[in-house]
Coordinates of C-alpha atoms and ligand atoms in Angstrom, one line a residue:
X45 CA -4.6 -11.5 11.3
X46 CA -5.3 -9.9 14.7
X47 CA -5.9 -6.4 12.8
X48 CA -8.0 -7.7 10.2
X49 CA -10.5 -9.5 12.6
X50 CA -10.9 -6.1 14.8
X51 CA -11.8 -3.9 11.7
X52 CA -13.9 -6.4 10.9
X53 CA -15.8 -6.5 14.4
X54 CA -15.5 -2.7 14.5
X55 CA -17.7 -2.5 11.0
X56 CA -20.1 -5.0 12.0
X57 CA -21.0 -2.9 14.8
X58 CA -21.4 0.4 12.7
X59 CA -19.5 2.3 14.6
X60 CA -18.2 5.6 12.5
X61 CA -15.7 5.2 9.8
X62 CA -12.6 7.9 10.8
X63 CA -11.4 10.4 8.2
X64 CA -7.7 10.9 7.5
X65 CA -5.9 14.2 6.2
X66 CA -2.2 14.8 6.3
X67 CA -0.6 18.4 6.0
X68 CA 2.6 18.4 4.9
X69 CA 4.9 21.5 5.1
X70 CA 8.5 22.6 4.5
X71 CA 9.1 25.8 6.0
X72 CA 12.8 25.4 6.1
X73 CA 13.9 22.9 3.2
X74 CA 17.7 23.6 4.0
X75 CA 17.3 22.0 7.4
X76 CA 15.9 18.6 5.5
X77 CA 13.0 18.2 8.0
X78 CA 9.3 17.4 6.5
X79 CA 6.9 18.7 9.1
X80 CA 3.8 16.0 8.9
X81 CA 0.5 16.6 10.6
X82 CA -2.0 14.6 10.5
X83 CA -6.1 15.1 11.1
X84 CA -8.2 12.9 12.3
X85 CA -11.9 13.2 12.4
X86 CA -14.8 11.0 13.6
X87 CA -13.0 8.7 15.5
X88 CA -14.7 6.5 17.7
X89 CA -12.5 3.4 19.2
X90 CA -10.6 3.7 22.5
X91 CA -7.0 3.2 21.0
X92 CA -5.0 5.0 18.1
X93 CA -2.7 2.5 17.0
X94 CA 0.3 4.8 14.2
X95 CA 2.9 2.8 12.4
X96 CA 5.2 3.8 10.2
X97 CA 6.4 1.1 7.6
X98 CA 9.7 -0.4 8.0
X99 CA 10.1 -0.9 4.3
X100 CA 8.6 0.0 1.0
X101 CA 7.4 -2.2 -1.7
X102 CA 9.8 -2.9 -4.5
X103 CA 13.0 -2.6 -2.2
X104 CA 13.5 -5.8 -0.2
X105 CA 15.1 -4.9 3.1
X106 CA 14.1 -3.5 6.6
X107 CA 15.2 0.4 6.0
X108 CA 13.7 1.4 9.5
X109 CA 12.3 4.4 8.4
X110 CA 11.1 5.5 11.9
X111 CA 14.8 6.4 12.8
X112 CA 14.3 9.7 11.0
X113 CA 10.8 10.4 12.9
X114 CA 11.4 13.0 15.6
X115 CA 8.9 15.1 18.0
X116 CA 6.0 12.9 17.9
X117 CA 3.0 14.5 19.5
X118 CA -0.4 14.1 19.9
X119 CA -3.5 16.6 20.8
X120 CA -7.5 17.0 20.9
X121 CA -7.6 20.4 20.2
X122 CA -5.8 22.6 22.6
X123 CA -5.2 19.3 24.8
X124 CA -2.0 17.1 24.7
X125 CA -2.8 13.5 24.2
X126 CA -0.6 11.2 26.3
X127 CA 0.7 8.4 24.0
X128 CA 3.3 5.5 24.3
X129 CA 5.5 3.5 22.2
X130 CA 5.0 -0.1 21.8
X131 CA 7.3 -1.0 19.3
X132 CA 10.4 0.9 17.2
X133 CA 7.4 2.2 14.5
X134 CA 4.5 2.0 16.1
X135 CA 2.9 4.6 18.6
X136 CA -0.4 4.3 20.6
X137 CA -2.6 6.6 21.9
X138 CA -5.6 6.1 24.7
X139 CA -8.2 8.3 23.8
X140 CA -11.7 9.3 23.9
X141 CA -11.7 12.1 21.4
X142 CA -13.1 12.0 18.1
X143 CA -10.8 14.9 16.5
X144 CA -7.0 13.9 16.9
X145 CA -3.9 15.8 15.3
X146 CA -0.5 13.9 15.2
X147 CA 2.5 16.0 14.7
X148 CA 5.7 15.0 13.8
X149 CA 8.8 15.6 11.5
X150 CA 10.9 13.6 9.0
X151 CA 14.5 14.1 8.7
X152 CA 15.0 13.9 4.6
X153 CA 18.7 13.5 4.1
X154 CA 18.8 10.6 1.5
X155 CA 18.8 11.2 -2.2
X156 CA 17.5 7.9 -2.9
X157 CA 14.8 6.5 -5.2
X158 CA 13.1 4.5 -1.8
X159 CA 13.9 7.2 1.2
X160 CA 13.2 10.8 1.2
X161 CA 15.2 14.0 0.5
X162 CA 14.6 17.7 1.4
X163 CA 17.2 20.5 0.9
X164 CA 17.4 24.0 -0.6
X165 CA 16.7 23.1 -4.1
X166 CA 13.1 20.3 -3.8
X167 CA 11.5 18.0 -1.3
X168 CA 11.0 14.0 -2.6
X169 CA 9.0 11.7 -0.6
X170 CA 8.3 7.9 -0.2
X171 CA 4.9 7.1 1.1
X172 CA 6.4 4.5 3.4
X173 CA 9.2 6.7 5.2
X174 CA 7.0 9.3 5.7
X175 CA 3.0 8.5 6.4
X176 CA 2.0 6.7 9.7
X177 CA -1.0 4.3 9.0
X178 CA -3.6 3.6 11.2
X179 CA -3.6 0.0 10.3
X180 CA -7.5 -0.8 11.2
X181 CA -8.3 1.7 8.2
X182 CA -5.5 1.0 5.9
X183 CA -9.0 0.9 3.2
X184 CA -9.9 4.3 3.8
X185 CA -9.0 7.7 1.8
X186 CA -6.3 9.3 2.9
X187 CA -6.0 13.3 1.4
X188 CA -2.7 15.0 1.4
X189 CA -2.1 18.8 1.4
X190 CA 1.5 20.1 0.5
X191 CA 2.4 23.8 1.7
X192 CA 5.2 24.3 -0.9
X193 CA 7.5 27.1 1.0
X194 CA 7.9 29.2 -1.9
X195 CA 5.4 30.4 -4.5
X196 CA 7.3 29.0 -7.1
X197 CA 7.8 25.7 -6.0
X198 CA 5.3 22.8 -7.5
X199 CA 3.9 19.7 -6.5
X200 CA 3.8 16.6 -8.9
X201 CA 2.8 13.2 -7.9
X202 CA 0.3 10.3 -9.6
X203 CA -2.3 11.2 -7.3
X204 CA -5.2 12.8 -8.7
X205 CA -5.9 16.2 -7.2
X206 CA -8.9 17.5 -5.3
X207 CA -10.8 20.3 -5.5
X208 CA -8.9 22.3 -2.6
X209 CA -5.5 23.9 -3.5
X210 CA -2.6 21.3 -3.2
X211 CA -4.2 19.0 -1.9
X212 CA -4.6 15.3 -3.7
X213 CA -6.1 11.9 -2.5
X214 CA -4.9 8.4 -2.1
X215 CA -7.6 5.8 -1.9
X216 CA -6.2 3.8 0.5
X217 CA -3.0 3.7 2.3
X218 CA -1.5 1.2 -0.4
X219 CA -2.1 3.6 -2.7
X220 CA -0.2 6.4 -0.6
X221 CA 2.4 4.6 0.0
X222 CA 2.8 3.9 -3.9
X223 CA 2.7 7.6 -4.9
X224 CA 6.0 9.2 -4.7
X225 CA 5.8 13.2 -3.9
X226 CA 8.2 16.1 -6.0
X227 CA 8.1 19.3 -4.6
X228 CA 10.0 22.0 -6.2
X229 CA 11.0 23.7 -9.6
X230 CA 11.1 20.4 -11.7
X231 CA 11.1 20.9 -15.1
X232 CA 7.5 19.0 -16.3
X233 CA 7.1 17.3 -19.9
X234 CA 3.5 16.3 -21.0
X235 CA 3.1 13.7 -23.7
X236 CA 0.5 11.4 -24.9
X237 CA 1.0 7.9 -26.2
X238 CA -1.4 5.4 -27.3
X239 CA -4.2 8.1 -25.8
X240 CA -3.2 8.2 -22.1
X241 CA -1.7 11.1 -20.7
X242 CA 1.9 10.8 -19.6
X243 CA 4.1 13.2 -17.9
X244 CA 8.3 13.5 -17.5
X245 CA 9.4 15.6 -14.5
X246 CA 13.3 16.4 -14.5
X247 CA 14.9 17.6 -11.2
X248 CA 18.6 18.1 -10.5
X249 CA 19.8 21.3 -11.9
X250 CA 22.7 21.2 -15.0
X251 CA 22.6 18.0 -17.1
X252 CA 23.1 16.8 -20.7
X253 CA 19.9 15.5 -20.9
X254 CA 17.8 16.3 -24.2
X255 CA 13.7 15.7 -23.3
X256 CA 12.8 15.7 -26.4
X257 CA 14.8 13.4 -27.7
X258 CA 14.5 11.0 -24.3
X259 CA 10.4 11.5 -24.5
X260 CA 10.3 10.2 -28.2
X261 CA 12.3 6.8 -27.1
X262 CA 10.3 6.4 -23.9
X263 CA 6.9 6.9 -26.0
X264 CA 8.5 3.6 -28.2
X265 CA 9.3 1.7 -25.1
X266 CA 5.8 2.5 -23.8
X267 CA 4.2 1.3 -27.0
X268 CA 6.1 -2.0 -27.2
X269 CA 5.4 -2.6 -23.8
X270 CA 1.8 -2.1 -23.9
X271 CA 1.7 -4.0 -27.1
X272 CA 2.9 -7.2 -25.2
X273 CA 0.3 -6.6 -22.4
X274 CA -2.9 -5.5 -24.7
X275 CA -2.8 -2.2 -23.8
X276 CA -2.0 0.1 -20.5
X277 CA -3.9 0.0 -17.4
X278 CA -3.6 3.6 -16.4
X279 CA -5.2 6.5 -17.2
X280 CA -2.2 8.8 -16.3
X281 CA 1.7 8.0 -15.8
X282 CA 4.4 10.0 -14.4
X283 CA 8.2 9.4 -14.7
X284 CA 9.7 11.1 -12.0
X285 CA 13.8 11.6 -12.9
X286 CA 16.3 12.7 -10.4
X287 CA 19.8 14.1 -11.8
X288 CA 22.7 13.3 -9.5
X289 CA 26.3 12.9 -9.6
X290 CA 26.5 9.0 -9.9
X291 CA 23.0 7.7 -8.9
X292 CA 21.5 4.6 -10.7
X293 CA 18.4 3.4 -9.7
X294 CA 14.9 3.1 -10.1
X295 CA 11.3 2.2 -8.0
X296 CA 8.4 0.9 -9.7
X297 CA 5.2 2.1 -8.6
X298 CA 1.8 1.3 -10.4
X299 CA 1.3 5.1 -11.9
X300 CA 4.6 6.3 -12.0
X301 CA 8.2 5.5 -11.3
X302 CA 11.2 7.5 -9.7
X303 CA 14.3 7.1 -11.9
X304 CA 17.5 8.3 -10.5
X305 CA 20.3 9.0 -12.9
X306 CA 23.7 10.7 -13.3
X307 CA 23.1 14.4 -14.7
X308 CA 26.0 13.6 -17.6
X309 CA 24.7 10.2 -18.5
X310 CA 22.8 11.0 -21.5
X311 CA 25.3 12.0 -24.3
X312 CA 27.4 8.8 -24.7
X313 CA 25.7 6.0 -26.4
X314 CA 26.0 3.6 -24.2
X315 CA 25.3 5.5 -20.8
X316 CA 22.1 7.0 -22.8
X317 CA 21.2 3.0 -23.8
X318 CA 21.3 2.4 -20.1
X319 CA 18.9 4.8 -19.2
X320 CA 16.4 3.7 -21.6
X321 CA 17.1 0.5 -20.3
X322 CA 16.6 1.5 -16.4
X323 CA 13.4 3.2 -18.1
X324 CA 12.0 -0.1 -19.5
X325 CA 13.0 -1.9 -16.5
X326 CA 10.7 0.3 -14.0
X327 CA 8.1 0.8 -16.6
X328 CA 8.0 -3.0 -17.1
X329 CA 7.1 -3.2 -13.3
X330 CA 3.8 -1.5 -13.6
X331 CA 2.8 -4.9 -14.5
X332 CA 5.5 -7.7 -13.4
X333 CA 5.7 -6.8 -9.8
X334 CA 3.2 -3.9 -9.4
X335 CA 0.1 -6.0 -10.6
X336 CA 1.3 -9.1 -11.3
X337 CA 3.0 -10.0 -7.5
X338 CA 3.8 -13.2 -5.8
X339 CA 1.6 -14.4 -3.1
X340 CA 3.4 -12.9 -0.5
X341 CA 3.5 -9.8 -1.7
X342 CA -0.5 -10.0 -2.6
X343 CA -0.9 -7.7 0.7
X344 CA 2.0 -6.1 1.9
X345 CA 3.0 -6.5 5.5
X346 CA 4.2 -2.9 6.2
X347 CA 5.8 -4.2 9.9
X348 CA 8.0 -6.9 8.6
X349 CA 9.8 -8.9 6.1
X350 CA 7.7 -10.5 3.2
X351 CA 9.0 -13.3 2.4
X352 CA 8.9 -14.6 -1.4
X353 CA 11.0 -17.1 -3.5
X354 CA 9.7 -15.6 -6.7
X355 CA 11.7 -12.6 -7.2
X356 CA 13.6 -14.1 -9.6
X357 CA 10.6 -14.1 -12.0
X358 CA 9.8 -10.4 -10.6
X359 CA 13.2 -8.7 -11.1
X360 CA 15.0 -10.9 -12.9
X361 CA 12.6 -11.5 -16.1
X362 CA 12.0 -8.0 -15.7
X363 CA 15.8 -7.1 -16.1
X364 CA 16.0 -9.7 -19.1
X365 CA 13.2 -7.4 -20.8
X366 CA 15.1 -4.5 -19.7
X367 CA 17.7 -5.9 -22.2
X368 CA 15.0 -7.0 -24.8
X369 CA 12.9 -4.0 -25.0
X370 CA 15.3 -1.3 -26.2
X371 CA 16.1 -3.7 -29.2
X372 CA 12.5 -4.2 -30.0
X373 CA 12.0 -0.6 -29.6
X374 CA 14.9 0.3 -31.9
X375 CA 16.7 2.1 -29.5
X376 CA 19.9 -0.1 -29.9
X377 CA 20.7 -2.6 -32.9
X378 CA 20.9 -6.4 -32.6
X379 CA 24.9 -6.2 -32.2
X380 CA 24.3 -3.9 -28.8
X381 CA 21.9 -6.2 -27.8
X382 CA 24.2 -9.0 -27.8
X383 CA 26.9 -7.3 -26.4
X384 CA 24.8 -6.5 -23.7
X385 CA 23.9 -9.3 -23.2
X386 CA 27.3 -10.6 -22.9
X387 CA 28.3 -8.4 -20.1
X388 CA 25.3 -9.9 -18.5
X389 CA 26.5 -13.3 -19.0
X390 CA 30.1 -12.2 -17.9
X391 CA 29.0 -10.9 -14.6
X392 CA 27.0 -13.8 -14.0
X393 CA 29.9 -16.2 -14.9
X394 CA 32.5 -14.2 -12.8
X395 CA 30.6 -14.8 -9.7
X396 CA 31.6 -17.8 -7.7
X397 CA 28.2 -17.7 -5.5
X398 CA 26.2 -18.8 -8.5
X399 CA 27.2 -22.4 -7.8
X400 CA 26.6 -21.9 -4.0
X401 CA 22.9 -20.2 -3.8
X402 CA 19.8 -21.1 -5.7
X403 CA 18.2 -18.0 -7.2
X404 CA 14.7 -18.9 -5.1
X405 CA 17.1 -18.8 -1.8
X406 CA 18.7 -15.5 -3.0
X407 CA 14.8 -14.2 -3.6
X408 CA 13.9 -15.6 0.0
X409 CA 17.1 -14.0 1.9
X410 CA 16.8 -10.7 0.0
X411 CA 15.8 -9.0 3.0
X412 CA 19.6 -10.0 5.1
X413 CA 21.7 -10.5 2.0
X414 CA 21.3 -8.7 -1.5
X415 CA 21.8 -5.0 -0.4
X416 CA 23.9 -6.0 2.7
X417 CA 27.0 -7.1 1.4
X418 CA 30.5 -8.5 3.0
X419 CA 33.3 -9.4 1.7
X420 CA 31.9 -12.9 1.3
X421 CA 28.8 -12.0 -0.7
X422 CA 30.5 -12.6 -4.4
X423 CA 31.6 -16.1 -3.1
X424 CA 28.4 -17.4 -1.7
X425 CA 25.3 -15.4 -3.3
X426 CA 24.2 -14.8 -6.8
X427 CA 21.7 -12.0 -7.3
X428 CA 18.0 -12.6 -8.1
X429 CA 18.5 -9.6 -10.4
X430 CA 21.5 -11.8 -12.6
X431 CA 20.4 -15.1 -12.3
X432 CA 16.7 -14.4 -12.6
X433 CA 17.5 -12.7 -15.9
X434 CA 20.0 -15.4 -17.5
X435 CA 17.0 -18.2 -16.1
X436 CA 14.6 -16.0 -18.0
X437 CA 16.6 -15.6 -21.2
X438 CA 17.0 -19.4 -21.2
X439 CA 13.0 -19.7 -20.8
X440 CA 12.4 -17.6 -23.3
X441 CA 14.8 -19.6 -25.9
X442 CA 13.4 -22.8 -24.6
X443 CA 9.9 -21.9 -25.6
X444 CA 10.7 -20.3 -28.9
X445 CA 12.5 -23.3 -29.8
X446 CA 10.0 -25.6 -29.1
X447 CA 7.2 -24.2 -30.3
X448 CA 8.8 -22.8 -33.9
X449 CA 9.1 -19.5 -32.7
X450 CA 4.9 -19.1 -32.5
X451 CA 5.2 -19.0 -28.6
X452 CA 7.9 -16.9 -26.3
X453 CA 8.1 -15.9 -23.0
X454 CA 5.9 -13.0 -24.1
X455 CA 2.9 -15.3 -23.8
X456 CA 4.1 -16.5 -19.9
X457 CA 3.8 -12.6 -19.3
X458 CA 0.5 -12.1 -21.2
X459 CA -0.7 -15.3 -19.3
X460 CA 0.3 -14.3 -15.9
X461 CA -1.1 -10.4 -16.5
X462 CA -4.3 -12.1 -17.9
X463 CA -4.5 -14.7 -15.0
X464 CA -3.1 -13.0 -11.8
X465 CA -2.1 -9.4 -12.8
X466 CA -5.7 -7.6 -13.9
X467 CA -7.2 -8.9 -10.7
X468 CA -4.5 -8.5 -8.5
X469 CA -4.4 -12.2 -7.4
X470 CA -0.8 -13.2 -6.1
X471 CA 0.9 -16.2 -7.6
X472 CA 2.4 -19.1 -6.1
X473 CA 5.8 -20.5 -7.5
X474 CA 3.6 -23.7 -8.8
X475 CA 1.1 -21.4 -10.5
X476 CA 4.2 -19.4 -12.0
X477 CA 5.9 -23.0 -13.3
X478 CA 2.3 -24.0 -14.3
X479 CA 1.9 -21.1 -16.6
X480 CA 5.2 -21.4 -18.2
X481 CA 4.8 -25.2 -18.6
X482 CA 1.1 -24.4 -20.5
X483 CA 2.7 -21.8 -22.9
X484 CA 5.7 -23.7 -23.6
X485 CA 4.0 -27.5 -24.0
X486 CA 6.7 -29.1 -21.8
X487 CA 7.2 -30.3 -18.3
X488 CA 9.4 -27.6 -16.5
X489 CA 9.9 -30.2 -13.4
X490 CA 13.9 -30.9 -14.3
X491 CA 14.6 -26.9 -15.0
X492 CA 13.0 -25.9 -11.9
X493 CA 15.0 -28.2 -10.1
X494 CA 18.1 -27.6 -11.4
X495 CA 18.2 -23.8 -12.2
X496 CA 15.8 -22.5 -9.8
X497 CA 15.9 -24.4 -6.7
X498 CA 19.1 -25.9 -7.6
X499 CA 22.7 -24.5 -8.3
X500 CA 23.8 -26.3 -11.8
X501 CA 25.8 -24.3 -14.0
X502 CA 23.6 -22.6 -17.0
X503 CA 24.1 -24.1 -20.1
X504 CA 23.7 -21.4 -22.2
X505 CA 25.5 -22.7 -25.3
X506 CA 22.8 -25.9 -25.4
X507 CA 20.3 -22.9 -25.7
X508 CA 22.0 -20.4 -27.6
X509 CA 22.7 -23.1 -30.3
X510 CA 19.5 -23.6 -31.7
X511 CA 19.4 -20.0 -32.4
X512 CA 22.9 -19.8 -34.5
X513 CA 24.4 -18.5 -31.4
X514 CA 27.3 -19.2 -28.5
X515 CA 28.9 -18.4 -26.0
X516 CA 32.7 -17.4 -26.3
X517 CA 35.2 -16.9 -23.3
X518 CA 38.3 -15.2 -23.6
X519 CA 40.0 -11.8 -22.3
X520 CA 39.3 -8.6 -22.8
X521 CA 43.1 -8.0 -23.6
X522 CA 45.7 -10.4 -23.1
X523 CA 45.6 -13.6 -20.5
X524 CA 46.4 -13.0 -17.1
X525 CA 47.8 -15.9 -14.6
X526 CA 44.9 -15.8 -12.3
X527 CA 45.7 -14.5 -8.4
X528 CA 42.2 -14.2 -7.3
X529 CA 41.5 -10.5 -5.9
X530 CA 40.2 -7.2 -6.6
X531 CA 41.3 -4.1 -5.4
X532 CA 40.1 -0.6 -5.0
X533 CA 42.1 2.7 -4.4
X534 CA 40.6 4.4 -1.3
X535 CA 41.8 7.7 0.1
X536 CA 45.6 6.7 -1.8
X537 CA 45.7 3.0 -0.3
X538 CA 45.2 0.0 -2.0
X539 CA 42.4 -2.1 -0.7
X540 CA 41.1 -5.7 -1.2
X541 CA 38.0 -5.5 -1.7
X542 CA 37.5 -9.2 -2.8
X543 CA 39.2 -12.5 -2.2
X544 CA 37.7 -15.5 -4.4
X545 CA 37.5 -18.5 -3.1
X546 CA 39.5 -21.6 -4.3
X547 CA 42.1 -19.1 -5.7
X548 CA 45.9 -19.0 -5.2
X549 CA 45.0 -16.0 -2.9
X550 CA 42.6 -17.4 -0.7
X551 CA 44.3 -20.5 -0.5
X552 CA 48.0 -18.6 0.4
X553 CA 45.7 -16.2 3.2
X554 CA 45.2 -13.4 1.8
X555 CA 42.0 -11.6 3.3
X556 CA 39.8 -9.0 2.1
X557 CA 40.3 -5.5 3.8
X558 CA 43.9 -6.3 3.3
X559 CA 46.1 -3.5 2.1
X560 CA 48.1 -4.8 -1.1
X561 CA 51.4 -3.3 -1.1
X562 CA 53.8 -5.1 -3.3
X563 CA 54.4 -7.9 -5.4
X564 CA 57.9 -9.5 -5.3
X565 CA 59.2 -6.2 -3.3
X566 CA 57.8 -3.9 -6.1
X567 CA 54.7 -1.5 -5.0
X568 CA 51.5 -2.4 -7.1
X569 CA 48.0 -1.1 -6.9
X570 CA 44.8 -1.6 -8.9
X571 CA 45.7 0.3 -11.7
X572 CA 49.1 -2.0 -12.5
X573 CA 47.9 -5.1 -10.6
X574 CA 47.0 -7.1 -13.8
X575 CA 49.3 -5.6 -16.3
X576 CA 52.3 -7.2 -13.7
X577 CA 50.8 -10.0 -13.6
X578 CA 51.1 -10.9 -17.3
X579 CA 55.1 -10.9 -16.8
X580 CA 54.3 -14.0 -15.1
X581 CA 53.3 -17.6 -16.3
X582 CA 50.9 -19.6 -14.3
X583 CA 52.6 -22.1 -11.7
X584 CA 55.0 -19.4 -11.3
X585 CA 55.6 -18.3 -7.6
X586 CA 55.2 -14.7 -6.5
X587 CA 55.8 -12.8 -3.0
X588 CA 52.4 -10.6 -2.6
X589 CA 53.1 -8.1 0.6
X590 CA 50.1 -6.5 2.4
X591 CA 49.4 -4.9 5.4
X592 CA 46.8 -7.4 7.5
X593 CA 45.2 -5.3 10.3
X594 CA 48.3 -2.9 10.1
X595 CA 50.7 -6.1 10.3
X596 CA 53.3 -6.4 7.5
X597 CA 52.5 -9.6 6.1
X598 CA 54.1 -11.6 2.9
X599 CA 52.9 -14.6 1.4
X600 CA 54.0 -16.9 -1.2
X601 CA 51.4 -17.1 -3.7
X602 CA 51.7 -20.1 -7.0
X603 CA 49.8 -18.3 -10.0
X604 CA 46.7 -20.2 -11.4
X605 CA 45.8 -20.8 -15.1
X606 CA 44.3 -17.5 -16.8
X607 CA 40.5 -17.6 -16.5
X608 CA 38.3 -15.5 -18.9
X609 CA 37.4 -12.6 -17.8
X610 CA 35.2 -11.6 -21.0
X611 CA 32.1 -13.5 -22.5
X612 CA 30.5 -12.9 -25.4
X613 CA 27.3 -14.0 -27.6
X614 CA 28.7 -14.3 -31.1
X615 CA 27.2 -16.2 -34.1
X616 CA 28.1 -19.8 -35.2
X617 CA 30.3 -20.2 -38.0
X618 CA 28.0 -21.5 -41.2
X619 CA 24.7 -21.3 -39.5
X620 CA 21.7 -24.0 -40.4
X621 CA 18.7 -22.3 -42.3
X622 CA 16.7 -23.6 -39.0
X623 CA 19.2 -21.5 -36.9
X624 CA 18.9 -19.0 -39.1
X625 CA 15.3 -18.6 -39.2
X626 CA 15.3 -19.1 -35.4
X627 CA 17.7 -16.0 -35.3
X628 CA 15.8 -13.6 -37.3
X629 CA 12.3 -14.6 -35.4
X630 CA 13.9 -13.8 -32.3
X631 CA 15.7 -11.0 -32.6
X632 CA 14.2 -9.9 -35.6
X633 CA 17.3 -9.1 -38.3
X634 CA 18.6 -11.7 -40.6
X635 CA 22.4 -13.3 -39.5
X636 CA 23.6 -11.1 -42.2
X637 CA 23.4 -8.6 -39.7
X638 CA 27.2 -10.3 -39.1
X639 CA 28.3 -9.7 -42.5
X640 CA 30.7 -6.6 -42.1
Ligands
LIG836 ZN1 13.4 -4.0 -10.5

């Protein structure tokens, strides 16, 4: 608030507007340090405030990027300028100088889509984690010149190039933050879809990706999503892919996305499909969340948390579509779609926290909970991705069922795009509900109270049944009497990672962090636990031996009845004509798909 007022008063007095140019060098990439120089010209204010964002849009956690900033200095010509730190991410300089240079270095040693990474093979950075902003001039263009360390390293970014070599222009600070840079020997594949230029840039060395095949499928995804939203709102779009050991993540931007995926995750069909889901997800975000934004994200506050209850829609609905879009694009078939849906429902149904935390609260508390799991997370929280996806399934089925499949969640997306996204006007939870209601033609007060702001069990069968589908809970192999712990082998120790609330293990006093040693005196680990439990019956008493804080303890535990550990979406027997019609309208194929 204060910042905006100041800017207005300065503009109205006609004081000069400064120019900003960043020079980024990486002379010794193996040292992981980006050398950053910000040149400011035509500066006329008595104070210069510089702030590094504490988070990046798209990832709702305060990441304290300033912790990686070192050796801050300020000069005017040869003259050093005095500066002081106001807060953890805020530097201030009192100055009468019109030309100022700020220098600092950024340690870049974290390979993720939302942080910076620099080593002997490449440099990658996210604007939020590298660029200081001058808050009063956030709306001014900023040019960025990169100095590659070697002649065969090139630069990839969604930002438009300027005339000067290796220089790019961001229209404002938001655009700068929204434009990742890749510097190195990344492979570049250019392709055109629907008359728009696209680029796939791949870094990471050896892998089993077949770029031509991947591009053919990416094109299908682009076409399916463009059709939903009535075209592509850009001239050029960049897919930036990092191949890594086992990373799996993406970060959406308006004109690009960063993807991190296992280098050998492209041959096996199920892994390849997951990659395409990731592509579909991040690409969908260019509409949903980058342009169709919750009110709290209409204008980003880079200094602190930006609270919204609507991430179930921004992330969860996007997750629902990342399941549907590969189906519509012909990347996987209806059976694979239903299998994938079943896996998501299984994850949901096996999370006790779904009955504790409303999904709107999960969204609000993203900043302190989702990215900061603890041993109680599964018992007390539900991911807004996962429940948002589940709720979106129900919304889609409900809208379709009530409108003879003439309307669907697609129409909600299109309307949200037209009403809010195109102009980038933030939507309130109430406005989102109104759009859903206007598309569906029914009141959603009860639905929102129960499933968005409430914790009622989701009635999957009630919503699936009109489409000839049902949810079947069973066991992956045979039934296992229920103990209620999850165990991981870590450095040769069998560590109990999770104790489910209300289960025999929790009631007996077994703790997350305990080291599992034996059941009834015989050594047991993660690999054998469920097999060993099959030798018992519900209500049998077993002795569980653990180390608790290095202290040997024995617990007498009474096993409970088995619980399903797998949920599958299956066809009903003898579907009616209406069920068959609904099924075909929803999934694009007839019920005969189940014939063999
Ligand atoms: Zn997402």
